Every structure is written in structure tokens, then in C-alpha cells.
GROMACS .gro file of C-alpha atoms in nm:
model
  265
    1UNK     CA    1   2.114  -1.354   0.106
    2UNK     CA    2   2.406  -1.615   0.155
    3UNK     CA    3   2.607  -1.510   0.474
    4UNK     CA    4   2.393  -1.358   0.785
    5UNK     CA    5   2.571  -1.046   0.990
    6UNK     CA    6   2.694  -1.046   1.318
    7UNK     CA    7   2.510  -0.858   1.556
    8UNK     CA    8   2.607  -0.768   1.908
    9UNK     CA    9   2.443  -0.823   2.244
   10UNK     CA   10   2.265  -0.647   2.454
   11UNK     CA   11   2.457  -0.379   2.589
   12UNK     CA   12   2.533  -0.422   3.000
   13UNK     CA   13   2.268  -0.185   3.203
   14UNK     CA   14   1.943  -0.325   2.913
   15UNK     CA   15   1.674  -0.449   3.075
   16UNK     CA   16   1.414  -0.713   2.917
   17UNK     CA   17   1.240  -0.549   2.630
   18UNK     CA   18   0.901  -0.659   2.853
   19UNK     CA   19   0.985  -0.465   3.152
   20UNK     CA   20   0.868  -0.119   3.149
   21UNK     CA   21   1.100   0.102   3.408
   22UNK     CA   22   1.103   0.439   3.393
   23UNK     CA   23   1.473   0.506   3.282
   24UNK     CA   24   1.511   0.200   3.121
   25UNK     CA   25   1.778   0.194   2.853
   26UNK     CA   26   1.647  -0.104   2.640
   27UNK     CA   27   1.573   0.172   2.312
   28UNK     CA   28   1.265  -0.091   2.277
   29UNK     CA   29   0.974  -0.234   2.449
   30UNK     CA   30   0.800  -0.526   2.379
   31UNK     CA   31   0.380  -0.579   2.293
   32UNK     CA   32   0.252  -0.947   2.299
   33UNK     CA   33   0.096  -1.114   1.981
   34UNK     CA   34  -0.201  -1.113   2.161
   35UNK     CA   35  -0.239  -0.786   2.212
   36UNK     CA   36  -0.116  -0.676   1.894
   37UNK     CA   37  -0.314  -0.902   1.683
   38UNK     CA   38  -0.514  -0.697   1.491
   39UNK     CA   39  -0.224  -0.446   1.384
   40UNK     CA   40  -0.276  -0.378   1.016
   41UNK     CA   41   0.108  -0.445   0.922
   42UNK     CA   42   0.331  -0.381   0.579
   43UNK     CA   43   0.634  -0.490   0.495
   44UNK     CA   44   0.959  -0.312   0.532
   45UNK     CA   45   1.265  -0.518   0.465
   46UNK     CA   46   1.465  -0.841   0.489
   47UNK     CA   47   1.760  -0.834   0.679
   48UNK     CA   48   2.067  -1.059   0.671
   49UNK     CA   49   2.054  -1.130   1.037
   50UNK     CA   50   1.935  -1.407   1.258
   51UNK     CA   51   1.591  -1.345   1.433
   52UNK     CA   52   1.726  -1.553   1.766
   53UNK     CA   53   2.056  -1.233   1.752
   54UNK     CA   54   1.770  -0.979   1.710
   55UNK     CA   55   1.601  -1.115   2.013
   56UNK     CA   56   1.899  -1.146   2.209
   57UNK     CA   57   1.995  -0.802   2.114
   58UNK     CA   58   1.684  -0.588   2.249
   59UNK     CA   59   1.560  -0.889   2.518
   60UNK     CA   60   1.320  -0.964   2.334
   61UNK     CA   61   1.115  -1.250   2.349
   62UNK     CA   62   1.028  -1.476   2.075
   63UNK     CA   63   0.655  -1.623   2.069
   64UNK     CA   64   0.532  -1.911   1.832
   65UNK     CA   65   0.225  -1.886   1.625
   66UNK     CA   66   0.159  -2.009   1.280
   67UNK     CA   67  -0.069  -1.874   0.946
   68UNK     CA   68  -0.082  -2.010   0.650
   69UNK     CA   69   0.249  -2.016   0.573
   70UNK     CA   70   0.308  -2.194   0.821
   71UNK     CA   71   0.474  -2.221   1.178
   72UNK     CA   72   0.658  -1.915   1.239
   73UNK     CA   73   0.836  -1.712   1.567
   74UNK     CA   74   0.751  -1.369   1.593
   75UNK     CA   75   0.794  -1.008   1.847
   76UNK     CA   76   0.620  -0.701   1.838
   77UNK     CA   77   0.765  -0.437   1.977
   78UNK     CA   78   0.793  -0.036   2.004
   79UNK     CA   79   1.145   0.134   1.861
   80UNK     CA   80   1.162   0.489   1.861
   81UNK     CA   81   0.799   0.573   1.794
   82UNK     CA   82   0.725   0.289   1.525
   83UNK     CA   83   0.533  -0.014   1.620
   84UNK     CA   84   0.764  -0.293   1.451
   85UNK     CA   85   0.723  -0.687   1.391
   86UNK     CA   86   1.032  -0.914   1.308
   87UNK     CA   87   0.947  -1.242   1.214
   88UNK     CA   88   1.074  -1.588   1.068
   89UNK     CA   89   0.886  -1.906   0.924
   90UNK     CA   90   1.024  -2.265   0.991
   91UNK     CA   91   1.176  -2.385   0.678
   92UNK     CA   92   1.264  -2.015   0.544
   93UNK     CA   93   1.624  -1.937   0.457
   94UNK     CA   94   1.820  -1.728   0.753
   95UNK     CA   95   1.725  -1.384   0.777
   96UNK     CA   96   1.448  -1.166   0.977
   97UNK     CA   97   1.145  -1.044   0.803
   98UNK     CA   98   1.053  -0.689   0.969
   99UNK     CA   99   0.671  -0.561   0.933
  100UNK     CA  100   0.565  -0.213   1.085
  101UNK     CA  101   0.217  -0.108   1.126
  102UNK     CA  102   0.056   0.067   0.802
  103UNK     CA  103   0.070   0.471   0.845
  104UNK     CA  104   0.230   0.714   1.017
  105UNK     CA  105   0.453   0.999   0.894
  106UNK     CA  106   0.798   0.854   0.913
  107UNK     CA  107   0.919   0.703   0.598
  108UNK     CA  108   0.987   0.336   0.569
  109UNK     CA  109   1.441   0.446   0.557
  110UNK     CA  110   1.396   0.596   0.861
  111UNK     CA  111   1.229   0.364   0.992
  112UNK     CA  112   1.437   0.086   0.931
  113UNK     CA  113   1.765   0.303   1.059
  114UNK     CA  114   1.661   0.326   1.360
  115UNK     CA  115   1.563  -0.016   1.400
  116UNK     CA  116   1.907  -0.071   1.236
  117UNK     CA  117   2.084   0.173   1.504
  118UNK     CA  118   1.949  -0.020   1.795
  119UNK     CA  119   2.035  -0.336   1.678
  120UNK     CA  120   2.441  -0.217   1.624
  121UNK     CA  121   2.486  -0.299   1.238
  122UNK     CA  122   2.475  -0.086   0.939
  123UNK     CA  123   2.262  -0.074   0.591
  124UNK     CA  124   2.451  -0.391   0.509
  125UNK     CA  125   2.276  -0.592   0.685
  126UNK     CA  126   1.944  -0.507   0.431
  127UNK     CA  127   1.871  -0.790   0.210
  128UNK     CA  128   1.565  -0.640   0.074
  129UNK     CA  129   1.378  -0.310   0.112
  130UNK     CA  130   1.052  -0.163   0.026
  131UNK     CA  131   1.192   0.159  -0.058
  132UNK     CA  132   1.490  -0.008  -0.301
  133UNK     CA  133   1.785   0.136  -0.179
  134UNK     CA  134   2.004  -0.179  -0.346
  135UNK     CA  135   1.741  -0.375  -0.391
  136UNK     CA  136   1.655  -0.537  -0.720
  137UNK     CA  137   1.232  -0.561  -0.610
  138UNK     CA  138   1.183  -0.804  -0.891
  139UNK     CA  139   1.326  -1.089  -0.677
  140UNK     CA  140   1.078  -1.047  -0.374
  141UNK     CA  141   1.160  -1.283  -0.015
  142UNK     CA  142   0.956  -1.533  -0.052
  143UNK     CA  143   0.784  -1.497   0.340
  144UNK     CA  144   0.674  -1.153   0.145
  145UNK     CA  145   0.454  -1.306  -0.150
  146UNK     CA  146   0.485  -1.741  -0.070
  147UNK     CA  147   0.232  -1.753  -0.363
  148UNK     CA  148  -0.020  -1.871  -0.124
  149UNK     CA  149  -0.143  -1.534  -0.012
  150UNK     CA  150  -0.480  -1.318  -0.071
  151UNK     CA  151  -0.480  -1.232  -0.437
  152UNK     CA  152  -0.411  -0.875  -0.494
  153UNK     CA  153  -0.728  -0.701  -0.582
  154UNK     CA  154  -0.742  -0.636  -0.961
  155UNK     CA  155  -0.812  -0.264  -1.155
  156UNK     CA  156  -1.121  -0.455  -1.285
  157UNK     CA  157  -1.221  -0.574  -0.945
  158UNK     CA  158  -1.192  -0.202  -0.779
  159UNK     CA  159  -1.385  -0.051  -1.052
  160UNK     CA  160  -1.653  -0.320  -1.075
  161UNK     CA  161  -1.712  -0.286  -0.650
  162UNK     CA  162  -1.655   0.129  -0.726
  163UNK     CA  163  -1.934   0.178  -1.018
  164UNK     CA  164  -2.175  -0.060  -0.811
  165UNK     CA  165  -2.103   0.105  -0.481
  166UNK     CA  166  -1.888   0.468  -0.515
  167UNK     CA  167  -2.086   0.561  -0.145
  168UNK     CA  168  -1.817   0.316   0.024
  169UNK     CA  169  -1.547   0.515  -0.140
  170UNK     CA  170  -1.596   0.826  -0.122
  171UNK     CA  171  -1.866   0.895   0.103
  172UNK     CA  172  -2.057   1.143  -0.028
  173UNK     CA  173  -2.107   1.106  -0.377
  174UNK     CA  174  -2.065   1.368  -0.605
  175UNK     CA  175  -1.937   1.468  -0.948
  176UNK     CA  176  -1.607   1.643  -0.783
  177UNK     CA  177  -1.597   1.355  -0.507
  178UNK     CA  178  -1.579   1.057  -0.769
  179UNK     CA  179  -1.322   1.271  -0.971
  180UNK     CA  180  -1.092   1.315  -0.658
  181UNK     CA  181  -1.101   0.942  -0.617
  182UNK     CA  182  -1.054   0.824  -0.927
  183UNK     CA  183  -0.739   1.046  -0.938
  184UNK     CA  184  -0.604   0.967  -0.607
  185UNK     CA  185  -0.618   0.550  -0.741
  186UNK     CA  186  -0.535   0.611  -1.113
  187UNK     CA  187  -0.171   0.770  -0.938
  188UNK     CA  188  -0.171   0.483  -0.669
  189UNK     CA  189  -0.192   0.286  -0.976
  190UNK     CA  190   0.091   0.432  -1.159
  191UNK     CA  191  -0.173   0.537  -1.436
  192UNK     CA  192  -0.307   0.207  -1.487
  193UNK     CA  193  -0.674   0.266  -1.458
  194UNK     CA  194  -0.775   0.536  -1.673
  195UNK     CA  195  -0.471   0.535  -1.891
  196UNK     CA  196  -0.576   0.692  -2.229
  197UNK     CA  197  -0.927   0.764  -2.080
  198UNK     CA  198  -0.870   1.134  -2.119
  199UNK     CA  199  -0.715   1.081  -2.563
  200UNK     CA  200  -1.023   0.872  -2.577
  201UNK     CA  201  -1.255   1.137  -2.501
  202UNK     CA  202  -1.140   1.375  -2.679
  203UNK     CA  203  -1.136   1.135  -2.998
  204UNK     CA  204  -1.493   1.086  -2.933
  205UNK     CA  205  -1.538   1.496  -2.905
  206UNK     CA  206  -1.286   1.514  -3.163
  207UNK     CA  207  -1.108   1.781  -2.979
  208UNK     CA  208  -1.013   1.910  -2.655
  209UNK     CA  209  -0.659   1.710  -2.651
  210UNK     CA  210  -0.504   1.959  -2.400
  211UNK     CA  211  -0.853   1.956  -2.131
  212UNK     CA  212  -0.808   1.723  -1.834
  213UNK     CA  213  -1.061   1.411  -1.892
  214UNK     CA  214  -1.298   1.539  -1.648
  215UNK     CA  215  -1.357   1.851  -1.852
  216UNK     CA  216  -1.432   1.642  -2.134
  217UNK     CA  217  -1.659   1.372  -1.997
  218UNK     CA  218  -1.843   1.700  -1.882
  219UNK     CA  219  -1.890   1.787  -2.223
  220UNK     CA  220  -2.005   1.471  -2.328
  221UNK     CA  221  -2.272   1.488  -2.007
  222UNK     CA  222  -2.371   1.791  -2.083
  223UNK     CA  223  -2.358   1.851  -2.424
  224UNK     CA  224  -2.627   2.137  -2.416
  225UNK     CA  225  -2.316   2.323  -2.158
  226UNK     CA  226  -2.220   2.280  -1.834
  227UNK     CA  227  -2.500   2.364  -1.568
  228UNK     CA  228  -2.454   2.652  -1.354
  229UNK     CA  229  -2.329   2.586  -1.002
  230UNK     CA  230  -2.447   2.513  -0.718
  231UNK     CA  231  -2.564   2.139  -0.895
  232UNK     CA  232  -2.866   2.033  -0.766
  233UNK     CA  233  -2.911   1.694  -0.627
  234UNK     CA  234  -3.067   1.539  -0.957
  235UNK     CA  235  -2.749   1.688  -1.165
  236UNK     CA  236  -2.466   1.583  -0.955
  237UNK     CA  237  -2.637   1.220  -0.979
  238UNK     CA  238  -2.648   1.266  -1.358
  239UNK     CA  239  -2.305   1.376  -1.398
  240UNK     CA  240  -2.187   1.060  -1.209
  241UNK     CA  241  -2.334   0.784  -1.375
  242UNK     CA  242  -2.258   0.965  -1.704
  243UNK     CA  243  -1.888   0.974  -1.560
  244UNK     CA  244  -1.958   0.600  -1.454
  245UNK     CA  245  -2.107   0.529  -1.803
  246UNK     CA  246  -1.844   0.662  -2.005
  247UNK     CA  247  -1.550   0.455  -1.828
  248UNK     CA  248  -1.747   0.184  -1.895
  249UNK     CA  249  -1.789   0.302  -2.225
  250UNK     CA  250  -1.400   0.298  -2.286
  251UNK     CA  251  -1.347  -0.026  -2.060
  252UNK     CA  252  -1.583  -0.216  -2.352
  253UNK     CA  253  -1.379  -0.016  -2.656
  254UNK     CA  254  -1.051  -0.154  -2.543
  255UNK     CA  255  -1.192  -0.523  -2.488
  256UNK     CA  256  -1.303  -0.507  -2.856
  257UNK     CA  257  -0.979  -0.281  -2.934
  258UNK     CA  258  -0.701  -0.509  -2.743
  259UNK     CA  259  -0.445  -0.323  -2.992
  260UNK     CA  260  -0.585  -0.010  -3.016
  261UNK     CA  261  -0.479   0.316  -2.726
  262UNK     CA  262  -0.594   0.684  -2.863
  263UNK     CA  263  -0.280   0.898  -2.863
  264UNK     CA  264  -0.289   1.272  -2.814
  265UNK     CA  265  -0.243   1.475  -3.095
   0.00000   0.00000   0.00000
């Protein structure tokens, strides 16, 4: 970002983002950092505006706090149903940092157009995005990353605290349960958990290339066939930990195997 955007003020009949009136026209409405402290927050984008036009723009106003980043100005504050954060560290390059709170069904472009709508400029005012519309991701704001954060939680890290403890992942634990899981994270992951989990197996069967891997670690479980359902207690906990044991299994293979990944045939 090298040149920040105009943005206009407040139009004439907007009242302070803090002042709640019943046909107020301010489109937002401001929450304290105190009270909305313990917002679970992601990042949405980067704009090339300043953070003192933003507040000027929707009356909002700007309180002080610090992490460890450093000191840092901040308002929370509700914009057409979203629960938004724009923020800026001392000693940062101009530009606004805007956070919303994690969830919800509106996706992160609409989000930020109507954030952009209220504050009168258009999408070129977005420096950075987390949904890459002209945005080269590779090059992340440094306020988003600083190198000084919590260390992102490695595949060997979630599988270790998983295989110890699947109850506080899945609840119940069961064969179908564990499966589920480990399919919703290996996508999360872009396929970088159990990638060639499923070519592996079926080298170790020595067929079954076209069977999902769950299919064939049931094979290996059960070699003897596949019990009948309803699984009783006693099978459903030995069809995990064989699960368990055979990820494992292939874990240790490509430690000893750093070159090796089973293709399908």
C-alpha cells in the first residue's frame, strides 16, 4: 500500500456511532473493548485508508489498548448484521486492519462491501483480502502474522492431541464418528493429513485402489470380514484404535520413506 484513499465524512443528520436512537441513521453502532473482549475475531482485509477517516466517518470512537504487538487504537462496532473490529498498531504503515467475529453465514466479500458502502469508497480501497480478490496472499500485512504470534498448530500436533484424546473431537467416539472427522480436517487441510493414506492401504492389501481408505483400513481391521451391524461397544472401540493404529502405521513408513508416496494404480 503506498497512497491511502480519501474517504468522506459523516454525512449531516449521523449521530455518534455510541448513541443508540431509534431512527438513527449512523448505518453503525459502536460496542466498547471492554465489552467485546472476548470476541473470537478473524481477519478480513487491509484497507488503504486511515483508521482516524474511518472513525470520523461512522463517529466512531477510537480506544487505546495494546497486545503483544504492541500499542494499538481500536473500535468495535455493529454494520449491517456483522460484528466488525478496525484496528491500527503504532509504528505500522497507514492503513486499517478490519477483524470480524469468527462465523456466521455471510461471506467475508459481503462482508467487507458493506463495510465498504458505509464508509463511501469502492473495492479500491482493499489492500489485502482474505478471500483474494487482487490480492497476491503470499505477501501477508504484517499486523496479520508480525512473526511474534501463537504458532499455528501443526498436522503432527492435531493428530498427536487427536489419537491421545479423539473424545474432545468428536464427542462420541466411534468408527463412523472418527471417519467424519478425519475427513472434515484432511479437506480443511487441503489434503495434507492423510494424503496417500488411502494408495498406502491398498499397497499393503495389494488391491482395492478404487475403495475409499476407510473401506480399506476396515479390511485390514477385520480381516476375517466386516462385522454385522449394529457394532457392539467392544467392536466400534476395536475398529478405532485399529483406524488410529494404522495412521500411525503410515505416519512411521513415511518418516523412514521421506521420498517414497504410494501412487494409485
Amino acid at each position: 500500500m503506498t497512497e491511502l484513499i480519501e474517504v468522506p465524512d459523516a454525512e449531516g443528520d449521523w449521530e455518534p456511532a455510541t448513541e443508540l436512537h431509534p431512527s438513527g441513521r449512523n448505518p453503525a453502532r459502536q460496542a466498547s473493548m471492554f465489552q467485546s473482549a472476548t470476541w473470537p475475531l478473524s481477519t478480513l482485509a487491509l484497507l488503504s485508508v486511515d483508521l482516524e477517516a474511518v472513525a470520523r466517518r461512522l463517529k466512531l470512537t477510537l480506544e487505546s489498548s495494546w497486545d503483544g504487538h504492541g500499542r494499538m487504537r481500536a473500535a468495535f462496532f455493529v454494520l449491517d448484521g456483522t460484528d466488525f473490529v478496525v484496528t491500527h498498531h503504532e509504528g505500522d504503515a497507514p492503513g486499517t486492519h478490519v477483524w470480524t467475529r469468527k462465523g456466521g453465514p455471510v461471506d467475508p466479500a459481503a462482508r467487507a462491501g458493506s463495510l465498504l458502502a458505509a464508509l463511501g469508497v469502492g473495492p479500491e480501497a482493499v489492500s489485502y483480502s482474505v478471500w483474494g480478490v487482487g490480492t497476491n496472499l503470499r505477501h501477508i500485512p504484517a499486523a496479520w502474522g508480525r512473526g511474534k504470534g501463537k504458532p499455528r498448530r501443526s498436522y503432527q500436533d492435531l493428530w498427536a492431541n487427536f489419537r491421545r484424546s479423539p473424545e474432545l473431537f468428536v464427542g462420541r467416539v466411534n468408527f463412523r464418528t472418527v471417519v467424519a472427522f478425519l475427513n472434515g480436517y484432511d479437506i480443511a487441510s487441503d489434503k495434507a493429513l492423510l494424503n496417500g493414506f488411502r494408495e498406502w492401504l491398498a499397497a499393503k492389501l495389494g488391491y482395492g485402489w478404487n475403495l475409499v481408505y476407510w473401506v480399506l483400513a476396515e479390511k485390514l481391521i477385520f480381516p476375517d470380514g466386516r462385522p454385522e451391524e449394529p457394532w457392539s461397544p467392544e467392536t466400534e472401540q476395536h475398529a478405532v484404535a485399529g483406524l488410529i493404529g494404522l495412521i500411525d502405521e503410515y505416519f512411521d513408513n513415511l518418516a523412514g520413506n521421506a521420498e517414497e508416496c504410494p501412487k494409485a494404480v
